[in-house]
Amino acid sequence: LTLRKGGNNKLIRIMHCGSLYGFSEPLTFRSVPELIEHYQEQSLAHYNPRLDVRLLFAISRFYSRDVGDVEGLRQKLIVTTAEYEANNKRYHELYTDFTMSAQKMQLFRMKLSGMNEIFEMFNDQIKINENFQVQQTGNDRRKLQENCKILYIRVDRVKKSQAEFSTQLEDAAQRNRRLDREMNTVKPEIMRLQRLKTQYTMWLEQKGCIVSSKELSEDIADYLGQSQATPVTEDDAGAHAIFEQLYMTRDDIEQLMKKEQPSPAAKFTKTLSREDRLSISMASPPPLISSGSRMSMSMPSSPGFSSGSVKPHEDKNTWFVGPISRADSANRLQGKRAGTFLVRSKANANPGDPHVYTVDIQFRTLKHIRVFRGNSGFGFSEPYHFPTLKDLIVHYSEESLVKHNPDLPTTLLYPINAFPT
């Protein structure tokens, strides 16, 4: 495994013994894809403390270096950097407001604590006063009663102040939570733009164009001065084009097994949806050539509906089971035929958590696929362009899951509640 970290390439040996794989003993992974998927979620620091990083961005060995002309890449770098700086500025503003709001909350807590002590002190004074009234007569008793009335007035004032500070504390807490949510929304966008900046810079360097920080700052100033420009969408940025999964044909595999280089016409093969074609054309990736020899697995149609009728996938109740555990999901899918699936939600999910749902499917063994939620919709990986969870499920009832997991050459065939047997 070759890993880019700290400006250098790190080489990690993958060990193989019997049917298991891993970086070190004991070997626990049944396949290399399973190992990679694990370290996409978990840091490599578990294996090597000096490699505190995850396997985030896969690069195909067949990826073309022809990513567009220098001027086009330079313009994308300028736009991306301008967006990055704007989002970074916004994040720091939110963080400053968040810090000030937290300080106000601490001040209100201190005031409430002081008011509580004053309230207890006045109550003690009232009790002492009432005890003395019983023992006194005449003018002395009358003076104690007047003093007690003053104490009651002060207690009422303290109660009003307590209620006021409690309201201010709750308002500050709500503001703090809102700022925290906004920061959690901006932070992933900053990270995405930072990755794009790095990628565009690398592509420009490969073409012999080095852009200095001063030049980039001047170009950004010119860009912002000319116009505010049309906001750059995820498709226009083309972030996902960098990491598009490119499938080999059967001929490629046979040639690779013979240690031969695949033919140029067969290097890039993929069936593209309309959204993929639009995104890829805007991001200027290498051309993709259709091939009739692409491997595919013909899956049987689900009983009870035909291609012309309404699928049970259209009904969310046929596959959504709510917040159940992984163990409960495994029990429900145990013994089910290949292609049976369900969708469960994550218990106690935070508002800003991108991972909210998981698709569990029975295929040879039980497989789990995380569903992520982004600003533009749902998906198994970027770009998240399905408006609803149901749209994603219906799409993959016809489209193979192999693009997300090489061990899943199947579609979402049988919703668990639609075909219980």
CSV table of C-alpha atoms in Angstrom, one decimal:
chain,number,residue,atom,x,y,z
A,1,LEU,CA,0.0,0.0,0.0
A,2,THR,CA,1.4,3.4,-1.0
A,3,LEU,CA,0.2,6.3,1.2
A,4,ARG,CA,0.9,10.0,0.8
A,5,LYS,CA,1.6,11.7,4.1
A,6,GLY,CA,3.6,14.8,5.1
A,7,GLY,CA,4.7,15.3,1.5
A,8,ASN,CA,6.3,11.8,1.3
A,9,ASN,CA,5.1,8.4,0.1
A,10,LYS,CA,4.8,5.8,2.8
A,11,LEU,CA,5.0,2.1,1.9
A,12,ILE,CA,3.1,-0.4,4.0
A,13,ARG,CA,3.3,-4.1,3.4
A,14,ILE,CA,0.0,-6.0,3.3
A,15,MET,CA,0.5,-9.5,4.8
A,16,HIS,CA,-1.4,-12.5,3.6
A,17,CYS,CA,-1.7,-15.9,5.2
A,18,GLY,CA,-4.3,-18.5,4.3
A,19,SER,CA,-7.4,-16.5,3.5
A,20,LEU,CA,-6.7,-13.6,5.8
A,21,TYR,CA,-5.0,-10.2,5.2
A,22,GLY,CA,-3.6,-7.4,7.4
A,23,PHE,CA,-0.7,-5.1,8.1
A,24,SER,CA,0.5,-7.1,11.1
A,25,GLU,CA,-0.3,-10.2,13.1
A,26,PRO,CA,-3.0,-11.2,13.9
A,27,LEU,CA,-4.4,-11.0,10.4
A,28,THR,CA,-8.2,-10.4,10.7
A,29,PHE,CA,-9.4,-9.2,7.3
A,30,ARG,CA,-10.9,-11.6,4.7
A,31,SER,CA,-10.0,-9.5,1.7
A,32,VAL,CA,-7.9,-6.4,0.8
A,33,PRO,CA,-11.1,-4.3,0.1
A,34,GLU,CA,-12.3,-5.1,3.6
A,35,LEU,CA,-9.0,-4.0,5.0
A,36,ILE,CA,-9.1,-0.7,3.0
A,37,GLU,CA,-12.7,-0.1,4.0
A,38,HIS,CA,-11.8,-0.5,7.7
A,39,TYR,CA,-8.9,2.0,7.6
A,40,GLN,CA,-11.1,4.4,5.7
A,41,GLU,CA,-13.0,4.8,8.9
A,42,GLN,CA,-10.3,4.0,11.5
A,43,SER,CA,-6.9,5.7,11.8
A,44,LEU,CA,-3.7,3.8,10.8
A,45,ALA,CA,-2.4,4.9,14.2
A,46,HIS,CA,-3.8,1.6,15.5
A,47,TYR,CA,-1.2,-0.1,13.3
A,48,ASN,CA,1.6,2.6,13.5
A,49,PRO,CA,1.4,5.5,16.0
A,50,ARG,CA,3.3,7.7,13.5
A,51,LEU,CA,0.6,7.2,10.9
A,52,ASP,CA,-2.3,9.1,12.4
A,53,VAL,CA,-4.3,9.3,9.2
A,54,ARG,CA,-7.1,7.4,7.4
A,55,LEU,CA,-7.2,6.1,3.8
A,56,LEU,CA,-9.4,8.9,2.4
A,57,PHE,CA,-8.7,9.3,-1.3
A,58,ALA,CA,-8.1,6.3,-3.6
A,59,ILE,CA,-6.2,6.9,-6.8
A,60,SER,CA,-6.7,4.5,-9.7
A,61,ARG,CA,-3.6,3.1,-11.4
A,62,PHE,CA,-5.2,3.8,-14.7
A,63,TYR,CA,-6.1,7.5,-14.0
A,64,SER,CA,-5.1,9.8,-16.8
A,65,ARG,CA,-2.9,12.8,-16.2
A,66,ASP,CA,-4.8,14.8,-18.8
A,67,VAL,CA,-7.0,16.8,-16.5
A,68,GLY,CA,-7.4,19.9,-18.6
A,69,ASP,CA,-5.5,22.9,-19.8
A,70,VAL,CA,-3.3,25.1,-17.5
A,71,GLU,CA,-5.6,28.2,-17.8
A,72,GLY,CA,-8.7,26.2,-16.9
A,73,LEU,CA,-7.0,24.5,-13.9
A,74,ARG,CA,-5.6,27.9,-12.8
A,75,GLN,CA,-9.0,29.4,-12.9
A,76,LYS,CA,-10.5,26.6,-10.8
A,77,LEU,CA,-7.7,27.0,-8.3
A,78,ILE,CA,-8.5,30.7,-8.0
A,79,VAL,CA,-12.2,30.1,-7.5
A,80,THR,CA,-11.6,27.3,-5.1
A,81,THR,CA,-9.1,29.3,-3.0
A,82,ALA,CA,-11.5,32.3,-2.9
A,83,GLU,CA,-14.3,30.0,-1.6
A,84,TYR,CA,-11.9,28.4,0.8
A,85,GLU,CA,-10.8,31.7,2.3
A,86,ALA,CA,-14.4,32.9,2.5
A,87,ASN,CA,-15.5,29.8,4.3
A,88,ASN,CA,-12.4,29.9,6.6
A,89,LYS,CA,-13.2,33.5,7.5
A,90,ARG,CA,-16.8,32.6,8.2
A,91,TYR,CA,-15.6,29.7,10.5
A,92,HIS,CA,-13.4,32.0,12.5
A,93,GLU,CA,-16.2,34.5,12.9
A,94,LEU,CA,-18.5,31.7,14.1
A,95,TYR,CA,-15.8,30.5,16.5
A,96,THR,CA,-15.3,34.0,17.9
A,97,ASP,CA,-19.1,34.4,18.4
A,98,PHE,CA,-19.2,30.9,19.9
A,99,THR,CA,-16.4,31.7,22.4
A,100,MET,CA,-18.1,35.0,23.4
A,101,SER,CA,-21.4,33.3,23.8
A,102,ALA,CA,-19.8,30.6,26.0
A,103,GLN,CA,-18.2,33.4,28.2
A,104,LYS,CA,-21.7,35.0,28.6
A,105,MET,CA,-23.1,31.7,29.6
A,106,GLN,CA,-20.5,31.4,32.3
A,107,LEU,CA,-21.2,34.9,33.5
A,108,PHE,CA,-25.0,34.2,33.7
A,109,ARG,CA,-24.3,31.0,35.7
A,110,MET,CA,-22.2,33.0,38.2
A,111,LYS,CA,-24.9,35.6,38.5
A,112,LEU,CA,-27.5,32.8,39.1
A,113,SER,CA,-25.3,31.2,41.7
A,114,GLY,CA,-24.9,34.6,43.5
A,115,MET,CA,-28.7,35.2,43.4
A,116,ASN,CA,-29.4,31.8,44.9
A,117,GLU,CA,-27.1,32.6,47.8
A,118,ILE,CA,-28.8,36.0,48.3
A,119,PHE,CA,-32.2,34.3,48.1
A,120,GLU,CA,-31.2,31.9,50.9
A,121,MET,CA,-29.7,34.7,53.0
A,122,PHE,CA,-32.9,36.7,52.8
A,123,ASN,CA,-35.0,33.7,53.7
A,124,ASP,CA,-32.9,33.1,56.7
A,125,GLN,CA,-33.3,36.8,57.7
A,126,ILE,CA,-37.1,36.5,57.3
A,127,LYS,CA,-37.2,33.4,59.6
A,128,ILE,CA,-35.1,35.1,62.2
A,129,ASN,CA,-37.3,38.2,62.0
A,130,GLU,CA,-40.5,36.2,62.4
A,131,ASN,CA,-39.1,34.4,65.5
A,132,PHE,CA,-38.2,37.7,67.1
A,133,GLN,CA,-41.7,39.1,66.4
A,134,VAL,CA,-43.2,36.4,68.6
A,135,GLN,CA,-41.0,37.5,71.5
A,136,GLN,CA,-41.5,41.3,71.1
A,137,THR,CA,-44.5,43.6,71.8
A,138,GLY,CA,-45.5,47.1,71.0
A,139,ASN,CA,-43.3,49.4,69.0
A,140,ASP,CA,-40.4,46.9,68.7
A,141,ARG,CA,-42.8,44.3,67.2
A,142,ARG,CA,-44.1,46.9,64.7
A,143,LYS,CA,-40.5,47.8,63.6
A,144,LEU,CA,-39.8,44.1,63.1
A,145,GLN,CA,-42.9,43.7,60.9
A,146,GLU,CA,-41.9,46.7,58.8
A,147,ASN,CA,-38.4,45.2,58.4
A,148,CYS,CA,-40.0,41.9,57.4
A,149,LYS,CA,-42.0,43.6,54.6
A,150,ILE,CA,-38.8,45.1,53.2
A,151,LEU,CA,-37.2,41.6,53.2
A,152,TYR,CA,-40.2,40.2,51.3
A,153,ILE,CA,-39.9,43.0,48.7
A,154,ARG,CA,-36.2,42.2,48.3
A,155,VAL,CA,-36.9,38.5,47.9
A,156,ASP,CA,-39.4,39.2,45.1
A,157,ARG,CA,-36.7,41.3,43.4
A,158,VAL,CA,-34.3,38.5,43.7
A,159,LYS,CA,-36.8,36.0,42.2
A,160,LYS,CA,-37.4,38.4,39.2
A,161,SER,CA,-33.6,38.7,38.7
A,162,GLN,CA,-33.3,34.9,38.9
A,163,ALA,CA,-36.0,34.4,36.2
A,164,GLU,CA,-34.3,37.1,34.0
A,165,PHE,CA,-30.9,35.5,34.3
A,166,SER,CA,-32.3,32.0,33.6
A,167,THR,CA,-34.0,33.3,30.4
A,168,GLN,CA,-30.7,35.0,29.3
A,169,LEU,CA,-28.8,31.8,30.1
A,170,GLU,CA,-31.2,29.7,28.0
A,171,ASP,CA,-31.0,32.2,25.1
A,172,ALA,CA,-27.2,32.1,25.2
A,173,ALA,CA,-27.3,28.3,25.3
A,174,GLN,CA,-29.6,28.2,22.3
A,175,ARG,CA,-27.3,30.6,20.4
A,176,ASN,CA,-24.3,28.5,21.3
A,177,ARG,CA,-25.9,25.4,20.0
A,178,ARG,CA,-26.8,27.1,16.8
A,179,LEU,CA,-23.3,28.4,16.3
A,180,ASP,CA,-21.9,24.9,17.0
A,181,ARG,CA,-24.2,23.5,14.3
A,182,GLU,CA,-23.1,26.2,11.8
A,183,MET,CA,-19.4,25.5,12.6
A,184,ASN,CA,-20.0,21.8,12.0
A,185,THR,CA,-21.6,22.6,8.7
A,186,VAL,CA,-18.8,24.9,7.5
A,187,LYS,CA,-15.9,22.7,8.7
A,188,PRO,CA,-16.5,19.8,6.2
A,189,GLU,CA,-16.8,22.4,3.3
A,190,ILE,CA,-13.4,23.9,4.3
A,191,MET,CA,-11.9,20.4,4.3
A,192,ARG,CA,-13.4,19.7,0.9
A,193,LEU,CA,-12.1,22.9,-0.6
A,194,GLN,CA,-8.7,22.4,0.9
A,195,ARG,CA,-8.5,19.0,-0.8
A,196,LEU,CA,-9.5,20.6,-4.1
A,197,LYS,CA,-6.8,23.3,-3.7
A,198,THR,CA,-4.2,20.6,-3.1
A,199,GLN,CA,-5.4,18.6,-6.1
A,200,TYR,CA,-5.5,21.6,-8.5
A,201,THR,CA,-2.0,22.7,-7.3
A,202,MET,CA,-0.6,19.2,-7.9
A,203,TRP,CA,-2.1,19.1,-11.4
A,204,LEU,CA,-0.6,22.5,-12.3
A,205,GLU,CA,2.8,21.4,-11.0
A,206,GLN,CA,2.6,18.3,-13.1
A,207,LYS,CA,2.1,20.6,-16.1
A,208,GLY,CA,5.1,22.7,-15.1
A,209,CYS,CA,3.1,25.7,-13.8
A,210,ILE,CA,4.0,26.8,-10.3
A,211,VAL,CA,1.6,29.3,-8.7
A,212,SER,CA,3.2,31.4,-5.9
A,213,SER,CA,1.1,32.6,-2.9
A,214,LYS,CA,1.6,36.2,-4.0
A,215,GLU,CA,0.4,35.5,-7.6
A,216,LEU,CA,-2.6,33.5,-6.2
A,217,SER,CA,-3.5,36.4,-3.9
A,218,GLU,CA,-3.4,38.9,-6.7
A,219,ASP,CA,-5.5,36.6,-9.0
A,220,ILE,CA,-8.1,36.2,-6.2
A,221,ALA,CA,-8.3,39.9,-5.7
A,222,ASP,CA,-8.8,40.4,-9.5
A,223,TYR,CA,-11.4,37.6,-9.5
A,224,LEU,CA,-13.3,39.2,-6.6
A,225,GLY,CA,-13.0,42.7,-8.1
A,226,GLN,CA,-14.3,41.8,-11.5
A,227,SER,CA,-17.5,40.1,-10.2
A,228,GLN,CA,-18.8,38.0,-7.4
A,229,ALA,CA,-19.2,35.3,-10.1
A,230,THR,CA,-21.7,32.5,-10.1
A,231,PRO,CA,-21.4,30.4,-7.0
A,232,VAL,CA,-19.5,27.2,-7.7
A,233,THR,CA,-21.5,24.1,-7.2
A,234,GLU,CA,-20.2,20.7,-6.2
A,235,ASP,CA,-20.6,19.5,-9.8
A,236,ASP,CA,-18.7,22.5,-11.1
A,237,ALA,CA,-15.9,22.0,-8.6
A,238,GLY,CA,-15.6,18.4,-9.8
A,239,ALA,CA,-14.1,17.2,-6.5
A,240,HIS,CA,-15.5,13.7,-7.0
A,241,ALA,CA,-13.9,13.5,-10.5
A,242,ILE,CA,-10.5,13.1,-8.8
A,243,PHE,CA,-11.6,9.9,-7.1
A,244,GLU,CA,-14.1,8.4,-9.6
A,245,GLN,CA,-14.0,4.6,-9.4
A,246,LEU,CA,-12.9,3.3,-12.7
A,247,TYR,CA,-13.7,-0.3,-13.6
A,248,MET,CA,-11.6,-2.7,-15.6
A,249,THR,CA,-13.1,-4.9,-18.3
A,250,ARG,CA,-12.7,-8.7,-18.4
A,251,ASP,CA,-10.0,-8.3,-21.1
A,252,ASP,CA,-8.1,-5.9,-18.8
A,253,ILE,CA,-8.2,-8.4,-15.9
A,254,GLU,CA,-7.0,-11.2,-18.2
A,255,GLN,CA,-4.1,-9.0,-19.4
A,256,LEU,CA,-3.3,-7.9,-15.9
A,257,MET,CA,-3.1,-11.5,-14.8
A,258,LYS,CA,-0.6,-12.1,-17.6
A,259,LYS,CA,1.3,-9.0,-16.4
A,260,GLU,CA,0.4,-7.1,-19.6
A,261,GLN,CA,-0.7,-3.5,-19.8
A,262,PRO,CA,-4.3,-3.1,-20.8
A,263,SER,CA,-5.1,-1.6,-24.2
A,264,PRO,CA,-5.6,2.2,-24.2
A,265,ALA,CA,-9.2,1.8,-25.4
A,266,ALA,CA,-10.1,-0.4,-22.5
A,267,LYS,CA,-8.5,1.6,-19.6
A,268,PHE,CA,-11.6,3.5,-18.6
A,269,THR,CA,-15.0,1.8,-18.6
A,270,LYS,CA,-18.0,2.9,-16.8
A,271,THR,CA,-21.8,3.2,-17.4
A,272,LEU,CA,-22.6,6.8,-16.5
A,273,SER,CA,-25.8,8.2,-15.2
A,274,ARG,CA,-26.9,11.6,-16.4
A,275,GLU,CA,-25.6,13.2,-13.2
A,276,ASP,CA,-22.2,11.5,-13.6
A,277,ARG,CA,-21.9,12.7,-17.2
A,278,LEU,CA,-22.7,16.2,-16.2
A,279,SER,CA,-20.3,16.3,-13.3
A,280,ILE,CA,-17.5,14.6,-15.2
A,281,SER,CA,-17.8,16.9,-18.2
A,282,MET,CA,-17.6,19.9,-16.0
A,283,ALA,CA,-14.6,18.6,-14.1
A,284,SER,CA,-12.6,17.7,-17.2
A,285,PRO,CA,-11.5,14.2,-16.2
A,286,PRO,CA,-10.1,11.6,-18.6
A,287,PRO,CA,-12.5,10.4,-21.3
A,288,LEU,CA,-14.4,7.3,-20.5
A,289,ILE,CA,-14.9,4.7,-23.2
A,290,SER,CA,-17.9,2.4,-23.2
A,291,SER,CA,-17.0,-1.2,-23.6
A,292,GLY,CA,-19.3,-4.2,-24.4
A,293,SER,CA,-17.0,-6.4,-22.5
A,294,ARG,CA,-17.6,-4.8,-19.1
A,295,MET,CA,-18.3,-7.5,-16.6
A,296,SER,CA,-21.8,-7.5,-15.1
A,297,MET,CA,-23.9,-9.9,-13.2
A,298,SER,CA,-27.5,-10.4,-14.3
A,299,MET,CA,-29.7,-10.5,-11.2
A,300,PRO,CA,-33.1,-12.0,-11.2
A,301,SER,CA,-36.0,-9.7,-10.9
A,302,SER,CA,-37.9,-9.6,-7.6
A,303,PRO,CA,-41.1,-11.6,-7.6
A,304,GLY,CA,-44.3,-9.8,-7.3
A,305,PHE,CA,-43.5,-6.9,-9.6
A,306,SER,CA,-42.3,-6.4,-13.1
A,307,SER,CA,-40.3,-3.6,-14.7
A,308,GLY,CA,-43.4,-1.9,-15.7
A,309,SER,CA,-45.2,-1.9,-12.3
A,310,VAL,CA,-44.6,0.0,-9.1
A,311,LYS,CA,-41.7,-1.5,-7.1
A,312,PRO,CA,-42.1,-2.2,-3.3
A,313,HIS,CA,-39.0,-0.1,-2.9
A,314,GLU,CA,-41.2,3.0,-3.5
A,315,ASP,CA,-42.8,2.3,-0.1
A,316,LYS,CA,-40.4,3.3,2.7
A,317,ASN,CA,-42.2,0.9,5.1
A,318,THR,CA,-41.0,-2.1,3.1
A,319,TRP,CA,-37.3,-1.5,4.0
A,320,PHE,CA,-37.0,1.1,6.8
A,321,VAL,CA,-36.9,-0.4,10.2
A,322,GLY,CA,-35.9,2.6,12.4
A,323,PRO,CA,-33.1,2.7,15.0
A,324,ILE,CA,-32.2,-0.9,15.6
A,325,SER,CA,-28.8,-2.3,16.5
A,326,ARG,CA,-26.4,-4.1,14.2
A,327,ALA,CA,-27.1,-7.3,16.1
A,328,ASP,CA,-30.9,-7.0,15.7
A,329,SER,CA,-30.4,-6.3,12.0
A,330,ALA,CA,-28.2,-9.5,11.6
A,331,ASN,CA,-31.0,-11.5,13.3
A,332,ARG,CA,-33.6,-10.2,11.0
A,333,LEU,CA,-31.6,-10.9,7.9
A,334,GLN,CA,-30.3,-14.3,9.0
A,335,GLY,CA,-31.3,-17.0,6.5
A,336,LYS,CA,-32.8,-14.6,4.0
A,337,ARG,CA,-32.0,-15.0,0.3
A,338,ALA,CA,-29.3,-13.0,-1.4
A,339,GLY,CA,-30.3,-9.4,-2.1
A,340,THR,CA,-32.6,-9.0,0.9
A,341,PHE,CA,-31.9,-5.7,2.6
A,342,LEU,CA,-33.1,-3.2,5.2
A,343,VAL,CA,-32.3,0.3,6.2
A,344,ARG,CA,-31.7,1.2,9.8
A,345,SER,CA,-31.2,4.6,11.4
A,346,LYS,CA,-28.4,5.6,13.8
A,347,ALA,CA,-29.5,5.8,17.4
A,348,ASN,CA,-28.8,9.1,19.2
A,349,ALA,CA,-27.4,10.8,16.0
A,350,ASN,CA,-26.2,14.3,16.4
A,351,PRO,CA,-27.8,17.0,14.2
A,352,GLY,CA,-24.6,17.6,12.3
A,353,ASP,CA,-23.7,13.9,11.9
A,354,PRO,CA,-23.2,13.1,8.2
A,355,HIS,CA,-23.7,9.3,8.9
A,356,VAL,CA,-27.3,8.8,9.9
A,357,TYR,CA,-28.5,5.6,8.1
A,358,THR,CA,-27.0,2.2,7.2
A,359,VAL,CA,-28.1,-0.3,4.5
A,360,ASP,CA,-27.7,-3.9,5.6
A,361,ILE,CA,-27.9,-6.5,2.9
A,362,GLN,CA,-27.6,-10.3,2.9
A,363,PHE,CA,-25.3,-11.4,0.0
A,364,ARG,CA,-23.1,-14.4,0.7
A,365,THR,CA,-22.5,-12.8,4.1
A,366,LEU,CA,-24.1,-9.8,5.8
A,367,LYS,CA,-22.8,-6.5,4.4
A,368,HIS,CA,-23.2,-3.0,5.9
A,369,ILE,CA,-23.1,0.2,3.7
A,370,ARG,CA,-23.1,3.6,5.4
A,371,VAL,CA,-25.4,6.2,4.0
A,372,PHE,CA,-24.1,9.8,4.3
A,373,ARG,CA,-26.1,13.0,4.2
A,374,GLY,CA,-24.6,16.1,2.7
A,375,ASN,CA,-25.9,19.6,1.9
A,376,SER,CA,-27.1,18.4,-1.5
A,377,GLY,CA,-28.7,15.1,-0.5
A,378,PHE,CA,-27.9,11.5,0.3
A,379,GLY,CA,-25.4,9.0,-1.0
A,380,PHE,CA,-22.9,6.2,-0.3
A,381,SER,CA,-20.0,8.4,-1.3
A,382,GLU,CA,-19.5,11.9,-2.7
A,383,PRO,CA,-21.3,13.4,-4.5
A,384,TYR,CA,-24.4,13.1,-2.4
A,385,HIS,CA,-27.0,13.9,-5.1
A,386,PHE,CA,-30.0,11.9,-4.1
A,387,PRO,CA,-32.6,14.3,-2.7
A,388,THR,CA,-34.2,11.7,-0.4
A,389,LEU,CA,-33.3,8.4,1.1
A,390,LYS,CA,-36.0,6.7,-0.9
A,391,ASP,CA,-34.5,8.1,-4.2
A,392,LEU,CA,-31.2,6.4,-3.3
A,393,ILE,CA,-32.9,3.1,-2.5
A,394,VAL,CA,-34.9,3.1,-5.7
A,395,HIS,CA,-31.8,4.0,-7.7
A,396,TYR,CA,-29.8,1.1,-6.3
A,397,SER,CA,-32.7,-1.3,-6.8
A,398,GLU,CA,-31.6,-1.2,-10.5
A,399,GLU,CA,-28.0,-0.1,-10.2
A,400,SER,CA,-25.4,-2.5,-8.9
A,401,LEU,CA,-23.7,-1.8,-5.6
A,402,VAL,CA,-20.3,-3.1,-6.9
A,403,LYS,CA,-19.1,0.5,-7.5
A,404,HIS,CA,-19.2,1.0,-3.7
A,405,ASN,CA,-18.1,-2.5,-2.6
A,406,PRO,CA,-16.4,-5.0,-5.0
A,407,ASP,CA,-17.9,-7.8,-3.0
A,408,LEU,CA,-21.4,-6.7,-3.7
A,409,PRO,CA,-22.2,-7.3,-7.5
A,410,THR,CA,-25.9,-7.0,-6.8
A,411,THR,CA,-28.7,-4.5,-6.5
A,412,LEU,CA,-31.1,-3.9,-3.6
A,413,LEU,CA,-33.4,-6.7,-4.6
A,414,TYR,CA,-35.7,-7.6,-1.8
A,415,PRO,CA,-37.0,-5.1,0.8
A,416,ILE,CA,-37.2,-7.2,4.0
A,417,ASN,CA,-40.8,-6.3,4.9
A,418,ALA,CA,-42.0,-6.8,1.3
A,419,PHE,CA,-40.7,-10.4,1.0
A,420,PRO,CA,-40.6,-11.7,4.6
A,421,THR,CA,-40.0,-15.3,3.6
